[in-house]
XYZ file of C-alpha atoms in Angstrom:
221
model
C 220.562 155.692 100.410
C 220.793 154.880 96.711
C 221.982 151.309 97.186
C 219.185 150.628 99.659
C 216.514 151.962 97.333
C 217.967 150.070 94.381
C 217.694 146.827 96.351
C 214.107 147.551 97.409
C 213.100 148.405 93.850
C 214.614 145.184 92.498
C 212.605 143.161 95.005
C 209.375 145.034 94.265
C 209.884 144.802 90.502
C 210.301 141.041 90.853
C 207.392 140.455 93.242
C 204.950 143.303 92.476
C 205.755 144.410 88.948
C 202.355 146.059 88.357
C 202.659 148.306 91.420
C 203.781 151.929 91.265
C 206.809 153.059 93.286
C 207.801 156.467 94.635
C 211.157 156.716 96.364
C 213.306 159.470 97.788
C 216.307 158.680 95.616
C 214.892 157.602 92.243
C 211.483 159.227 91.988
C 208.346 157.692 90.514
C 207.650 154.530 88.567
C 204.116 154.176 87.189
C 201.973 151.117 87.842
C 198.632 149.628 86.822
C 197.470 147.761 89.946
C 196.180 150.654 92.052
C 198.940 150.034 94.584
C 201.880 152.352 95.202
C 204.976 151.730 97.323
C 206.777 154.569 99.098
C 210.462 154.104 99.895
C 212.819 156.036 102.144
C 215.924 153.847 102.428
C 217.537 155.904 105.201
C 215.375 158.325 107.150
C 217.722 160.324 109.325
C 220.738 160.429 107.040
C 222.566 162.865 109.329
C 222.139 160.421 112.210
C 223.504 157.638 109.993
C 226.506 159.703 108.889
C 227.362 160.694 112.470
C 226.919 157.221 113.897
C 223.751 158.004 115.861
C 221.695 154.764 115.840
C 218.257 156.366 115.417
C 218.005 156.258 111.604
C 215.380 154.027 110.014
C 214.627 152.240 106.755
C 211.034 153.041 105.781
C 208.481 151.601 103.375
C 204.736 151.991 102.942
C 201.974 150.669 100.722
C 199.081 152.752 99.411
C 195.944 151.485 97.650
C 193.877 153.875 95.554
C 195.335 156.853 97.399
C 194.897 155.532 100.964
C 197.883 154.251 103.002
C 197.215 150.637 104.027
C 200.528 149.446 105.489
C 203.833 150.763 106.746
C 207.022 149.496 108.295
C 210.211 150.913 109.730
C 213.375 148.976 110.528
C 216.039 150.424 112.828
C 219.031 148.239 111.914
C 221.526 149.876 114.264
C 219.192 149.235 117.195
C 217.809 145.880 116.117
C 214.212 147.113 116.232
C 211.273 147.205 113.845
C 207.667 148.342 113.780
C 204.967 147.633 111.211
C 201.241 148.030 110.748
C 198.455 147.247 108.302
C 194.936 148.615 108.186
C 192.718 146.633 110.532
C 195.601 144.424 111.675
C 197.055 146.643 114.378
C 200.639 147.799 114.848
C 203.415 145.514 116.057
C 207.001 145.990 117.163
C 209.984 143.832 118.033
C 213.559 144.279 119.176
C 215.145 141.085 117.900
C 215.979 141.650 114.242
C 218.186 138.849 112.967
C 216.327 136.155 114.885
C 214.230 133.607 112.964
C 210.805 135.010 112.119
C 209.098 132.558 114.462
C 211.361 133.704 117.304
C 210.737 137.440 117.058
C 209.512 138.956 120.292
C 206.550 140.663 118.620
C 204.266 142.705 120.816
C 201.367 145.063 120.091
C 202.387 148.689 119.598
C 200.079 150.958 121.586
C 200.218 154.671 122.275
C 200.295 156.085 125.794
C 197.271 157.076 127.859
C 198.621 160.461 128.994
C 195.716 162.898 128.729
C 197.265 166.089 130.125
C 199.890 168.098 128.252
C 201.406 169.047 131.586
C 202.321 165.392 132.110
C 203.458 164.709 128.555
C 206.799 163.906 126.968
C 207.319 165.821 123.710
C 209.914 165.078 121.033
C 210.854 166.964 117.887
C 213.283 167.014 115.002
C 215.210 170.304 115.009
C 213.656 172.699 117.514
C 215.269 175.644 115.695
C 213.407 174.706 112.503
C 210.179 176.050 113.970
C 211.503 179.561 113.435
C 212.161 178.686 109.795
C 208.515 177.715 109.270
C 207.158 180.702 111.184
C 206.187 178.768 114.311
C 208.741 179.979 116.873
C 206.141 181.546 119.187
C 203.894 178.521 118.893
C 206.793 176.224 119.772
C 207.548 178.341 122.838
C 203.921 177.927 123.967
C 204.096 174.178 123.460
C 207.392 173.848 125.334
C 205.872 175.769 128.239
C 202.856 173.449 128.296
C 204.551 170.025 128.261
C 206.342 168.265 131.090
C 209.492 167.240 129.211
C 210.929 167.920 125.735
C 213.584 165.803 124.030
C 215.203 165.666 120.606
C 214.551 162.119 119.405
C 214.464 162.944 115.732
C 213.051 161.737 112.445
C 211.106 158.481 112.245
C 212.443 157.293 115.608
C 210.441 159.926 117.462
C 207.207 158.869 115.754
C 208.041 155.235 116.535
C 208.344 156.178 120.200
C 204.836 157.659 120.047
C 203.444 154.489 118.452
C 205.008 152.351 121.181
C 203.779 154.517 124.053
C 207.105 155.934 125.175
C 206.607 159.493 123.881
C 203.264 161.301 123.824
C 203.792 163.991 121.146
C 206.212 164.152 118.205
C 206.582 166.954 115.646
C 208.614 167.070 112.442
C 208.788 170.572 110.906
C 209.942 169.239 107.510
C 208.579 166.089 105.880
C 208.179 164.465 102.467
C 205.488 162.057 101.341
C 207.799 159.028 101.656
C 208.471 160.048 105.270
C 204.788 160.442 106.108
C 203.422 157.370 104.341
C 204.567 154.644 106.788
C 203.872 156.783 109.846
C 200.174 157.336 109.214
C 199.444 153.603 109.221
C 201.729 152.845 112.154
C 200.547 155.627 114.454
C 196.850 155.163 113.678
C 196.932 151.388 114.079
C 198.692 151.917 117.420
C 195.712 154.012 118.537
C 197.120 157.488 117.935
C 196.619 160.316 115.462
C 198.867 161.472 112.630
C 198.285 164.767 110.803
C 200.072 167.813 109.515
C 200.505 170.833 111.754
C 197.290 172.139 110.182
C 195.368 169.105 111.441
C 194.837 167.545 108.008
C 194.999 163.741 107.846
C 197.083 163.217 104.727
C 200.562 162.035 103.828
C 200.859 164.871 101.299
C 201.999 167.535 103.751
C 205.286 169.349 104.502
C 205.323 168.573 108.233
C 203.933 166.026 110.687
C 202.385 165.672 114.128
C 202.067 162.309 115.866
C 200.310 162.010 119.212
C 198.586 159.453 121.381
C 195.311 160.959 120.147
C 194.285 162.259 123.545
C 196.611 165.255 123.236
C 196.230 165.973 119.536
C 193.651 168.744 119.633
C 195.423 170.494 122.501
C 198.693 170.510 120.558
C 196.983 171.785 117.401
C 195.385 174.589 119.412
C 198.789 175.729 120.654
C 200.251 175.544 117.155
C 197.356 177.391 115.500
């Protein structure tokens, strides 16, 4: 984690020295440009430690308080996804190939409109009891078609690429949320906290294809 963030900070200091930085490992660096970078060098550290290939390297860019770009690289899987405001979301599964040879394709959320047909993913189902949402989780599990445990940023990535319909993280930090808001929204979905607020400054996260968002919030309320 620390070595990855150190490398990212060296690059940003060289290329964007006036920009602020906030990272998981080394905290905040002030800037003067109105831009702020968010860094999470390894999201899913427990997956990384245990050899589960679903961890991601995350970065995001904010301008005057609004997220404008985000990217996630999944090095163990050779996949990446990125987005910028007004430019759409894109994903590829050929990391290591020349940039002009990447198999880039638009990232788009699913069109599932009924919770009873949906695929739901979450990080740590037991954590819902810890945040006082055990009964609400039971209602949601009863309403969806399938539930799986694709955790951390990988679950949100699956929403953005249309392979999962709903993803919930009970515990989040701002550097976790920052890339996801841009990616999920540019892919056509919605990203909020469990209270429905659209902000990266929240302790949890809900990604959906947009069509199911209000129904999920109603069950969690």
